[in-house]
CSV table of C-alpha atoms (C1' of nucleotides) in Angstrom, one decimal:
chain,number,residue,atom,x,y,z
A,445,UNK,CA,-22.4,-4.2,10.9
A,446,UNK,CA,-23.2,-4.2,14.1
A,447,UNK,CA,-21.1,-4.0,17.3
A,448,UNK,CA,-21.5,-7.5,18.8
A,449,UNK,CA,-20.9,-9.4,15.1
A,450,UNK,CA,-17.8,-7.1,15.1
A,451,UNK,CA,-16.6,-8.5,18.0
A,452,UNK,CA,-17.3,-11.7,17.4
A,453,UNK,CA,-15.8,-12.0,14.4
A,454,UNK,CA,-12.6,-11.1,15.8
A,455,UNK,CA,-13.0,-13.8,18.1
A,456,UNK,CA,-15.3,-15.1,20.0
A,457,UNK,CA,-15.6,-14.1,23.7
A,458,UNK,CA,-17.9,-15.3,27.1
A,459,UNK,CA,-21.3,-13.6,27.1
A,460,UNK,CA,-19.7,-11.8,30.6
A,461,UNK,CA,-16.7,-10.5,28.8
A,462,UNK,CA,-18.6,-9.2,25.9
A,463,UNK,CA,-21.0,-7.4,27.9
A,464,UNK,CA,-18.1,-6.1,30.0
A,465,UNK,CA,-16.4,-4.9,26.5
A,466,UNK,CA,-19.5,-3.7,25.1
A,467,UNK,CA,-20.0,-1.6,28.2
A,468,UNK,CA,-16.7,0.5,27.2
A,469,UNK,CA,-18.1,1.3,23.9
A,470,UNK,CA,-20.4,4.3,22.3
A,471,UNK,CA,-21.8,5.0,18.8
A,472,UNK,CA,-20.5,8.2,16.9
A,473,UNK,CA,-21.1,9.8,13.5
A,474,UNK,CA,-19.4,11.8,11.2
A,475,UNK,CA,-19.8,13.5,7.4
A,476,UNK,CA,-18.0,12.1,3.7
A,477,UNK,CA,-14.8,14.0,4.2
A,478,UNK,CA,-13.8,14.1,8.2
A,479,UNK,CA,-10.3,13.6,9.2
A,480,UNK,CA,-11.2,10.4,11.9
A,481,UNK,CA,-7.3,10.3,13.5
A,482,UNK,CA,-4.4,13.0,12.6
A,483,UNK,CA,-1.0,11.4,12.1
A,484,UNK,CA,1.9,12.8,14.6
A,485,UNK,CA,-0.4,12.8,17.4
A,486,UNK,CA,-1.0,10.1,19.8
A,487,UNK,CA,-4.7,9.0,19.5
A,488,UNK,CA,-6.8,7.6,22.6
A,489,UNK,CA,-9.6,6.1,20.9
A,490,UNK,CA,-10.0,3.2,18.2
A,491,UNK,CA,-12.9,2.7,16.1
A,492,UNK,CA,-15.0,0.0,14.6
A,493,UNK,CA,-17.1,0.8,11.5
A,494,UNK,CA,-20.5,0.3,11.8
A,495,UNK,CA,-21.1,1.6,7.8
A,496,UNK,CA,-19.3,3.7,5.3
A,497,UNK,CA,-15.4,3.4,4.2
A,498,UNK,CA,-12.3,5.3,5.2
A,499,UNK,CA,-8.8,5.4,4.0
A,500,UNK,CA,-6.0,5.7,5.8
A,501,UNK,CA,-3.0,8.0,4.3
A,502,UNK,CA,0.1,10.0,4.8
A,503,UNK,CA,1.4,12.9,4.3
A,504,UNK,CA,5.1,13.8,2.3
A,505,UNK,CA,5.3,15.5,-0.9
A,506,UNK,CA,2.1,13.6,-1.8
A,507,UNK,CA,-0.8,11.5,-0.3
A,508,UNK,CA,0.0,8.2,0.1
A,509,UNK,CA,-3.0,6.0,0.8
A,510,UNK,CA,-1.8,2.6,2.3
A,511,UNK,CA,-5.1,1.0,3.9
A,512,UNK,CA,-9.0,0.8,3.2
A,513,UNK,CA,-11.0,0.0,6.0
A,514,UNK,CA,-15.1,-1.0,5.9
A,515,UNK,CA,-17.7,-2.2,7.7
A,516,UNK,CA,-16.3,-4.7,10.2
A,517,UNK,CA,-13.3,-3.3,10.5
A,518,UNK,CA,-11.1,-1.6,12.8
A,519,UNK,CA,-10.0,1.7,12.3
A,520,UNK,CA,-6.6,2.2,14.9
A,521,UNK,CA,-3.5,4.2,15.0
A,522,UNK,CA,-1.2,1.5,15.7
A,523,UNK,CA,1.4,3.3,17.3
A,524,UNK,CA,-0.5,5.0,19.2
A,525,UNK,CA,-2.2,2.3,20.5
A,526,UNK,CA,1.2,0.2,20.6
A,527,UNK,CA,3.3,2.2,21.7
A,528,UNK,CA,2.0,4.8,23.0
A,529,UNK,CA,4.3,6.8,20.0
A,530,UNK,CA,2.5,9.5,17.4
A,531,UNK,CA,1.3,7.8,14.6
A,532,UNK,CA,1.8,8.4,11.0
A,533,UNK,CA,-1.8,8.0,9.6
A,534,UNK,CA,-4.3,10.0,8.7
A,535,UNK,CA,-8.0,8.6,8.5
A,536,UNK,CA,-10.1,10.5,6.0
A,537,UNK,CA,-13.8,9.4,5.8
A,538,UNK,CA,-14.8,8.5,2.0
A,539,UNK,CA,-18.5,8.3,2.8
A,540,UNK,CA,-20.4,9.4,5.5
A,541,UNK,CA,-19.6,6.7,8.8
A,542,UNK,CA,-21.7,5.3,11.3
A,543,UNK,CA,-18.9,4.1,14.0
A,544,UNK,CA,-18.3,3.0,17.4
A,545,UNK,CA,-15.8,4.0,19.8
A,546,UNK,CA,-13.7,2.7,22.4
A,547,UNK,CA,-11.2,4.3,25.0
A,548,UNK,CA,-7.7,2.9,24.4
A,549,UNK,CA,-7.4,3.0,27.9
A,550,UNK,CA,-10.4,1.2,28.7
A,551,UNK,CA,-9.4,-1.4,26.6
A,552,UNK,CA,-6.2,-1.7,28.4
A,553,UNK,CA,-7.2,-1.6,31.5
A,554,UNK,CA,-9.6,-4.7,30.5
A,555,UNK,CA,-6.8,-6.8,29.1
A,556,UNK,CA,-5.5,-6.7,32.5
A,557,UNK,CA,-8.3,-7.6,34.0
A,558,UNK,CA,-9.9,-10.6,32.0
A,559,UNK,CA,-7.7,-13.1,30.6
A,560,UNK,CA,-10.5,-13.5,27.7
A,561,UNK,CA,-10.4,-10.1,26.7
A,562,UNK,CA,-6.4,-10.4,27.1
A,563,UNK,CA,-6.8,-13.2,24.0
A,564,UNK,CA,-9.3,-11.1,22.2
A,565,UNK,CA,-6.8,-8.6,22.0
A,566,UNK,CA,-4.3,-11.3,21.2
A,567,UNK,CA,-6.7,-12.3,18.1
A,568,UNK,CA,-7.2,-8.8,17.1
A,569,UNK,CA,-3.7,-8.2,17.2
A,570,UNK,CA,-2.4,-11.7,15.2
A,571,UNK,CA,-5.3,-11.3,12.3
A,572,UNK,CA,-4.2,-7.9,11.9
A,573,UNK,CA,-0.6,-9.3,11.1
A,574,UNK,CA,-1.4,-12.0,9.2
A,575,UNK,CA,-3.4,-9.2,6.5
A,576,UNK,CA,-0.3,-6.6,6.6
A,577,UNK,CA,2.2,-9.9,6.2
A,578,UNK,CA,-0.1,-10.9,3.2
A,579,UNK,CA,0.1,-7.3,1.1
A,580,UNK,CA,3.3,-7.2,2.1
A,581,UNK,CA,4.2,-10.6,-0.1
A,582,UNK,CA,2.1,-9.6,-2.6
A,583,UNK,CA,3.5,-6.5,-3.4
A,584,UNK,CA,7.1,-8.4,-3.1
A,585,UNK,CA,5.5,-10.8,-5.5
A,586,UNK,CA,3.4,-9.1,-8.1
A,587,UNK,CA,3.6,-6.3,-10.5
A,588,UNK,CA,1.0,-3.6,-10.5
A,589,UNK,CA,-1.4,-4.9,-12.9
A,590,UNK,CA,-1.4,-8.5,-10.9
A,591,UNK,CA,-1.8,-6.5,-7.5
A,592,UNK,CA,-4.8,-4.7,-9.4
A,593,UNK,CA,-6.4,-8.0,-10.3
A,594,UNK,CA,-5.9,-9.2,-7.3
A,595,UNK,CA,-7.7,-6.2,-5.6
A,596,UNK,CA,-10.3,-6.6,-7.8
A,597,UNK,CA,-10.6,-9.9,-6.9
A,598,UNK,CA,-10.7,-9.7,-3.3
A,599,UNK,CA,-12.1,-6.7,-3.0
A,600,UNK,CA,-14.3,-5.6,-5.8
A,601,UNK,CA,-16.1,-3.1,-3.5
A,602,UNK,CA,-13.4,-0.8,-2.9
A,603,UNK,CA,-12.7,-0.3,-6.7
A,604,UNK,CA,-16.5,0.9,-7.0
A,605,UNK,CA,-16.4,2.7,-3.6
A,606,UNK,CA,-13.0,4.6,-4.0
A,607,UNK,CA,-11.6,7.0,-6.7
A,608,UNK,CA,-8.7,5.5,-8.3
A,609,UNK,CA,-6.5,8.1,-7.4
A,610,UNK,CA,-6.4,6.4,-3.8
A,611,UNK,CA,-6.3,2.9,-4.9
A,612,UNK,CA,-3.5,4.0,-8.0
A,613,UNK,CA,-1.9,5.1,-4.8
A,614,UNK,CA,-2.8,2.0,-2.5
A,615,UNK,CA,-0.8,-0.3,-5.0
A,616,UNK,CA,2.4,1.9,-5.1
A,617,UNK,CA,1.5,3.4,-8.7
A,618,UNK,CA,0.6,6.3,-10.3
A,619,UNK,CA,-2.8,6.8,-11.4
A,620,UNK,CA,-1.8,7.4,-15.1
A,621,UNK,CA,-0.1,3.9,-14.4
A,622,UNK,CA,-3.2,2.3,-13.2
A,623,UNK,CA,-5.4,3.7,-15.9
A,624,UNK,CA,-2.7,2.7,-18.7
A,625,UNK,CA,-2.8,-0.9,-17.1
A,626,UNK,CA,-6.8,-0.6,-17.1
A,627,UNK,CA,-6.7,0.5,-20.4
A,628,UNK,CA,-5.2,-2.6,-21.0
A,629,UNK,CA,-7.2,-4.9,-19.8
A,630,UNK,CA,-10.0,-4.1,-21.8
B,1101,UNK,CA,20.7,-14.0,23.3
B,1102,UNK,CA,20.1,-15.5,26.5
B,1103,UNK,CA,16.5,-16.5,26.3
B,1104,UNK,CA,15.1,-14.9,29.6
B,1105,UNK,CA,16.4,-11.6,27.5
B,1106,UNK,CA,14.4,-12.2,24.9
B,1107,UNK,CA,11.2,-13.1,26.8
B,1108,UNK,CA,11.7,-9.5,28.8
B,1109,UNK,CA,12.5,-7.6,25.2
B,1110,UNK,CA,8.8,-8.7,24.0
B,1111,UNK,CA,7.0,-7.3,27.4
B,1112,UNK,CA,7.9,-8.1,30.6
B,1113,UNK,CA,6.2,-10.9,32.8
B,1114,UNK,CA,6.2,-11.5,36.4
B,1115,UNK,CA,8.6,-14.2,37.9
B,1116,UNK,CA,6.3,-16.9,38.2
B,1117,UNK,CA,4.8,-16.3,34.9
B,1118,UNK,CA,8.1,-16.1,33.4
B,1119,UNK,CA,9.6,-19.1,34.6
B,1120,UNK,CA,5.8,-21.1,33.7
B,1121,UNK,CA,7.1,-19.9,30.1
B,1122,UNK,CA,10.9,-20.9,30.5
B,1123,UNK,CA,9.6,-24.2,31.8
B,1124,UNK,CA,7.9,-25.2,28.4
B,1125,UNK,CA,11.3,-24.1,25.8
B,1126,UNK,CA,14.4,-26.1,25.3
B,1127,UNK,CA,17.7,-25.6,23.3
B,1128,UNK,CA,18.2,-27.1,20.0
B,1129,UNK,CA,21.1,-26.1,17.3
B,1130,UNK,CA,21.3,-26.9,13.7
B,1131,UNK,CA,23.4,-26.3,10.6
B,1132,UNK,CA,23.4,-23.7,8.4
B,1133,UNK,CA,21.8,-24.4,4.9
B,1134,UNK,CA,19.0,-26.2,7.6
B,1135,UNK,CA,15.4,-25.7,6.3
B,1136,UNK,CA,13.4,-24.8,9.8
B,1137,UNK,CA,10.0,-24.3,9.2
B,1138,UNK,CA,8.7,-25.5,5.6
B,1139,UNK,CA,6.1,-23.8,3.4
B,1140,UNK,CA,2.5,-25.3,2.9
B,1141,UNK,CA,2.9,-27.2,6.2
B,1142,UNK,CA,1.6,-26.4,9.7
B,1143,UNK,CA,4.5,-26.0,12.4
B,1144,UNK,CA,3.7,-27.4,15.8
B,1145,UNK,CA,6.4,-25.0,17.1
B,1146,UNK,CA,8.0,-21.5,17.4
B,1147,UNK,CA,11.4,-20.6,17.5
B,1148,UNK,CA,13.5,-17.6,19.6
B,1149,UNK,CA,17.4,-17.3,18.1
B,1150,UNK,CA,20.2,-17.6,20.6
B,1151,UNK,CA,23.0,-17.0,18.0
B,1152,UNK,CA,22.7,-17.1,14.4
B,1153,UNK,CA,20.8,-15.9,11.1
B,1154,UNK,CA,17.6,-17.3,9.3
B,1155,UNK,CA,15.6,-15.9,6.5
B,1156,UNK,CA,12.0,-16.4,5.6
B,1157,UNK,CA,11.4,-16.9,1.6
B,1158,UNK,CA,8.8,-18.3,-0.9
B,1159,UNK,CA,9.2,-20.1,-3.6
B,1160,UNK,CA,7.6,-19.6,-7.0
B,1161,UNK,CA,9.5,-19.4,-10.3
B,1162,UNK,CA,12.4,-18.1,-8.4
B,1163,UNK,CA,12.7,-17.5,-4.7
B,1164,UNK,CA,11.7,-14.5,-3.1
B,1165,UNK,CA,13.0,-13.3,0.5
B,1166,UNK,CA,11.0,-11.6,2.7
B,1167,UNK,CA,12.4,-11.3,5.9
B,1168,UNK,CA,15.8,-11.7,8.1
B,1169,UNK,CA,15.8,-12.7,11.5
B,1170,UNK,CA,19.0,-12.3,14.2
B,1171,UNK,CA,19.8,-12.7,17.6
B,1172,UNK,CA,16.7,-11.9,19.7
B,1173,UNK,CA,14.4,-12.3,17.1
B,1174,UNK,CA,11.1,-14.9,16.6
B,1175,UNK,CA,11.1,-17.4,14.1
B,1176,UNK,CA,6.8,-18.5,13.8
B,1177,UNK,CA,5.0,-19.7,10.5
B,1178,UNK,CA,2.2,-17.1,11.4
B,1179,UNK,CA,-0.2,-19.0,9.3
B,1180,UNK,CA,0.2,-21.5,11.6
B,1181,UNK,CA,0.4,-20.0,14.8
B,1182,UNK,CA,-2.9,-17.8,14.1
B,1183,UNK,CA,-5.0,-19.6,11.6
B,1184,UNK,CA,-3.8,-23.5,11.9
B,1185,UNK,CA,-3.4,-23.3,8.5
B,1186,UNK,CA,0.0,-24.2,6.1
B,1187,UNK,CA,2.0,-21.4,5.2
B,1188,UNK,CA,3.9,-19.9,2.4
B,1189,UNK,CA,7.3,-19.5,3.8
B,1190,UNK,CA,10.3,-21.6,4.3
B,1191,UNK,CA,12.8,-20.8,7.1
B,1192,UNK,CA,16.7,-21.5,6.2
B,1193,UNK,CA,19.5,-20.8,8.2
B,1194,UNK,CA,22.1,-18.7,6.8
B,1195,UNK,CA,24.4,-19.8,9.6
B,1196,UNK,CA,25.0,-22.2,12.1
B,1197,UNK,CA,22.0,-21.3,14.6
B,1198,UNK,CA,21.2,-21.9,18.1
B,1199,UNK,CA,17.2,-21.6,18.9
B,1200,UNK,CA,15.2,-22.0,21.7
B,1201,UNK,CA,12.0,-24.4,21.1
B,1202,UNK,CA,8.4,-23.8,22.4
B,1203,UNK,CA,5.9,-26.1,21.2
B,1204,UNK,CA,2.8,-23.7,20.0
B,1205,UNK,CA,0.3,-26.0,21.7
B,1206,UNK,CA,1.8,-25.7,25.2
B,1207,UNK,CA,1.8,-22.2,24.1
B,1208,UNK,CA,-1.9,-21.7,23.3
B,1209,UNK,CA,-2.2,-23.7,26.5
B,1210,UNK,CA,-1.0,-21.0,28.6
B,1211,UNK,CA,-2.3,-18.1,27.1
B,1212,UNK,CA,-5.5,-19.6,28.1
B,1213,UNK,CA,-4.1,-20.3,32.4
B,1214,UNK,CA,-2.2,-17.1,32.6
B,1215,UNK,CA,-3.3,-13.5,31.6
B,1216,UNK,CA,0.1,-12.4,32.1
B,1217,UNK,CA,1.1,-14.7,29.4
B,1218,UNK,CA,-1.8,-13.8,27.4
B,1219,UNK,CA,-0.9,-10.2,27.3
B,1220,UNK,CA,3.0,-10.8,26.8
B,1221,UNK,CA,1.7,-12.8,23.1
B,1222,UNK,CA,-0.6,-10.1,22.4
B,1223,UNK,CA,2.5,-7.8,23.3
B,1224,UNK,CA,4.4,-10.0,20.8
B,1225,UNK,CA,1.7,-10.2,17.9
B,1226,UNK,CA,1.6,-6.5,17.9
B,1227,UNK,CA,5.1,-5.3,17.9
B,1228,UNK,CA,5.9,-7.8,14.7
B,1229,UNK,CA,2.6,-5.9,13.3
B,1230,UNK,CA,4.6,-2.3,13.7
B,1231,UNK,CA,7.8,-3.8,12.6
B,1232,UNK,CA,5.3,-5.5,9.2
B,1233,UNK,CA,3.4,-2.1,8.6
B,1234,UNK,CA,6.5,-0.4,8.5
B,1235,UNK,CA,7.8,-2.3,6.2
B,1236,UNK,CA,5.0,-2.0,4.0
B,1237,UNK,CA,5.1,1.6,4.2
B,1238,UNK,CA,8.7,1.8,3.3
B,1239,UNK,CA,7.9,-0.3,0.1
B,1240,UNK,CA,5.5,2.2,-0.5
B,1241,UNK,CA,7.1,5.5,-0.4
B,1242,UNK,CA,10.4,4.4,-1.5
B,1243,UNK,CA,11.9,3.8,-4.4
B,1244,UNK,CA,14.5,0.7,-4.3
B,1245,UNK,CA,17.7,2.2,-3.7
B,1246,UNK,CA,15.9,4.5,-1.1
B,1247,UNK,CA,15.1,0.7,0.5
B,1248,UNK,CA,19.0,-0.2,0.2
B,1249,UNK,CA,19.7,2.7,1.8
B,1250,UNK,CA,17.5,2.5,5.1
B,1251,UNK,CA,18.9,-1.2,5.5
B,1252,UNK,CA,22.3,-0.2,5.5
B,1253,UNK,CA,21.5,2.3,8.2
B,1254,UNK,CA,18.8,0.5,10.4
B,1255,UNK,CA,20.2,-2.9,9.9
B,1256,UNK,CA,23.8,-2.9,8.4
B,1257,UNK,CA,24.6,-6.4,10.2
B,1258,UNK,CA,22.1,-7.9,7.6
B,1259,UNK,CA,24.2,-6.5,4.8
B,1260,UNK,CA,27.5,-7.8,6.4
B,1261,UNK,CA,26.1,-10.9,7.0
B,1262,UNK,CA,23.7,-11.8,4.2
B,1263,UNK,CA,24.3,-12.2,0.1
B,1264,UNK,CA,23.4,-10.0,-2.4
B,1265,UNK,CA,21.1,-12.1,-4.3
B,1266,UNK,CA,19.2,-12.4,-1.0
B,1267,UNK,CA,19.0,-8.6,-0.2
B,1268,UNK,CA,17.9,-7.6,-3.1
B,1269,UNK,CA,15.0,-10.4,-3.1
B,1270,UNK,CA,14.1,-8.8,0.0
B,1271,UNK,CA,14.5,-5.5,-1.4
B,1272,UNK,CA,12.4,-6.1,-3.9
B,1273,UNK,CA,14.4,-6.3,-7.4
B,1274,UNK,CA,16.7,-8.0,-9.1
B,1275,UNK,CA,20.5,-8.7,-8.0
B,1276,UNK,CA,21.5,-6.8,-10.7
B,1277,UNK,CA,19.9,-4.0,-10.1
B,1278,UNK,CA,21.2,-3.9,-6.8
B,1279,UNK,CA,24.5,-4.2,-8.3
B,1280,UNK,CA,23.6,-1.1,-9.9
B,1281,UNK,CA,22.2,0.8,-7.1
B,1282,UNK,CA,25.6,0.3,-5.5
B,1283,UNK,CA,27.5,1.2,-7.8
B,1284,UNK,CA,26.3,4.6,-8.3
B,1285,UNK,CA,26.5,5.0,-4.5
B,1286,UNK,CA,30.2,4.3,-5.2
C,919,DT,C1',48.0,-22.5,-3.4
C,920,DA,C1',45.7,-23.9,-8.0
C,921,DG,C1',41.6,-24.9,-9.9
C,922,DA,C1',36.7,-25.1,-9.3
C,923,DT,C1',32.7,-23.0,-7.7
C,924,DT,C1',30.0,-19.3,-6.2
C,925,DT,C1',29.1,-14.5,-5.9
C,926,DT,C1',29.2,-9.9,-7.6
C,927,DT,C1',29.7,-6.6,-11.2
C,928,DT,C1',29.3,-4.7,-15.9
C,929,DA,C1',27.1,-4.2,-20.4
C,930,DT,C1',23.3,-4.2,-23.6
C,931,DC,C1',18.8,-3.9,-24.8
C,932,DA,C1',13.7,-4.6,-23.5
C,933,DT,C1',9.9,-3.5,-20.6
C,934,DT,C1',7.6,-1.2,-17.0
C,935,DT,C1',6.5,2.7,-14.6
C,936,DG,C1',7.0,7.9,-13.9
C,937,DT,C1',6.2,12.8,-15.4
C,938,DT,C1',3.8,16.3,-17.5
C,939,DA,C1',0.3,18.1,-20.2
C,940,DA,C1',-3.9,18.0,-22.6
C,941,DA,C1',-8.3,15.8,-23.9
C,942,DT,C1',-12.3,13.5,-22.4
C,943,DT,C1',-15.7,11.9,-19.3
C,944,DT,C1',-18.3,12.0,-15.1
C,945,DT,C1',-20.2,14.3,-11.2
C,946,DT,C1',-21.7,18.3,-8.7
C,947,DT,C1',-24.0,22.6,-8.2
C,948,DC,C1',-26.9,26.2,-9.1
D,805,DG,C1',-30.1,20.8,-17.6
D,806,DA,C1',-26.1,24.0,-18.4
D,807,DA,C1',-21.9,25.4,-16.5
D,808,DA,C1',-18.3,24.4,-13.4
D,809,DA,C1',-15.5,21.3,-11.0
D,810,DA,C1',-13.5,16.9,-10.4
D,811,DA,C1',-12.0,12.5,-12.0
D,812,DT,C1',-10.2,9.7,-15.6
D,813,DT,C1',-8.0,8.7,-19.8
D,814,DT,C1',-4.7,9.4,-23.5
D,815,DA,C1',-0.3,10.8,-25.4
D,816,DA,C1',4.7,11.6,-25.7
D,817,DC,C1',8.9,11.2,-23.7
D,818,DA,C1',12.1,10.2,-19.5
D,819,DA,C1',13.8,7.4,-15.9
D,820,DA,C1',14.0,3.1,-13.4
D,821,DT,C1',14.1,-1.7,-13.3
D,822,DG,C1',14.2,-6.3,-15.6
D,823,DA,C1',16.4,-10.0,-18.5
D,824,DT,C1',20.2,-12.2,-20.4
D,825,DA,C1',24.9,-12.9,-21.0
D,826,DA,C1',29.6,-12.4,-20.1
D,827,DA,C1',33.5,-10.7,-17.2
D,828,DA,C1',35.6,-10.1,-12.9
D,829,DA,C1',36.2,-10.9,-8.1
D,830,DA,C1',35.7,-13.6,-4.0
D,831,DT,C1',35.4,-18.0,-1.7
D,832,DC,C1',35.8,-22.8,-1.2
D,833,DT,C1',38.1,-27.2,-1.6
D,834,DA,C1',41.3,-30.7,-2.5
DNA sequence: TAGATTTTTTATCATTTGTTAAATTTTTTC
DNA sequence: GAAAAAATTTAACAAATGATAAAAAATCTA
């Protein structure tokens, strides 16, 4: 997906303001298997993903994956970017990634300077919330097999793309869990 | 909570565009058992809390809790304030409540006059996304009287304040099982 | 303050999910 | 395409949580 769609689809912004954002903004590549952002470190850059699929994860006695991001979306350390704080993701690369980058600070310095880009970030900030809000419910609401379906569902690509270690993981269950309940469904 | 604190507490805004904001938000007070906000409806306004506690729940086969808010704190249908859309949760107030009013409209106006103002809701839209992804992550990685534990500590008020059959919706199980959990902490 | 109502706890049994280990299937590599 | 490695499934048992009902405690109300 290209760069201008992505930004678009955030929310729309004046031909000037785009151009001016779009000027901040460079292409980068990496292999299946590269660690994108390290938690406990305070990240300067966030990403878009032009093609391929990454997870993000932490680290305690085991991995726990919490978020899939592909093309279209934003890859970001939020407390980084926030707050200015170490974050506690990691971003693996599951496939080989076409992306495009942006200087935190470039960005920030633009919010100040354009009040379009100011509600860009707004957006940005606001859809973002309105996802985490939304898993957030659903795992307050549903048991593991309904939060499966549901993934399934809504987004049947990441079961094909991902190994269901990482999604057994993304719903809060084992992956002997998740392959009894698929078992199941059969 | 004096609302000039509260403004400040989300990102602070110079003079003029502080009192532009003050200019549009007036006091109102209601009762507790009041329903705020209600589900599957769009609210035309947003909500700071002066004094008082609200919670956020959904309502299916039984009702489910999914979020506490105090002094200081926002009360916004998100769905509404992002997407114009209705949205899933009702707010009811635990306690007799004093609020601050802003109508969302005047709001949106002023994001659009002021990039100041702009910046202070993008300010706002990403802290409650820290505070959700938290939460999110918490839900992952612990187990539920892991959960009951980290409220006590990080917001003990809410367990003073609040029933059990509400904490433990919040919490994620049953009220019995958080009768449980405390009992073995016992 | 007594009685009624609401909230919290306790008990019992059922269901879901976790843990560990082994078997099977799929994918990768040479 | 055979061997090795990785991913997935299955099985058996343990632990956590749910459901229902009843008892106990706390709160409200007249």
């Amino acid at each position: 997906m290209d760069i201008s769609n992505i930004l678009d689809q955030i929310h729309l912004l004046p031909e000037q303001s785009k151009l001016e954002l779009q000027n901040n903004i460079s292409e980068i590549a990496f292999p299946k298997g590269h660690i994108l952002l390290k938690a406990n470190k305070i990240e300067f850059n966030i990403y878009f993903i032009k093609k391929g699929l990454v997870r993000a994860f932490i680290e305690r006695d085991n991995e726990v994956t919490f978020w899939f991001g592909k093309e279209g979306e934003t890859v970001i350390s939020m407390k980084s970017y926030v707050e200015d704080q170490p974050g506690y993701e990691n971003i693996e690369l599951l496939e080989d990634c076409e992306l495009y980058e942006l200087k935190t600070e470039n960005l920030r310095k633009l919010f100040h300077e354009d009040v379009h880009i100011a509600n860009w970030g707004r957006k940005f900030a606001e859809k973002e919330l309105i996802k985490t809000e939304e898993r957030l419910i659903s795992r307050q609401f549903k048991n593991a097999s309904e939060r499966y379906l549901e993934l399934m569902k809504d987004h049947p690509e990441i079961i094909k793309r991902v190994q269901l270690g990482h999604i057994a993981s993304y719903l809060g269950i084992t992956q002997v869990s998740l392959s009894r309940i698929r078992a199941e469904l059969k």
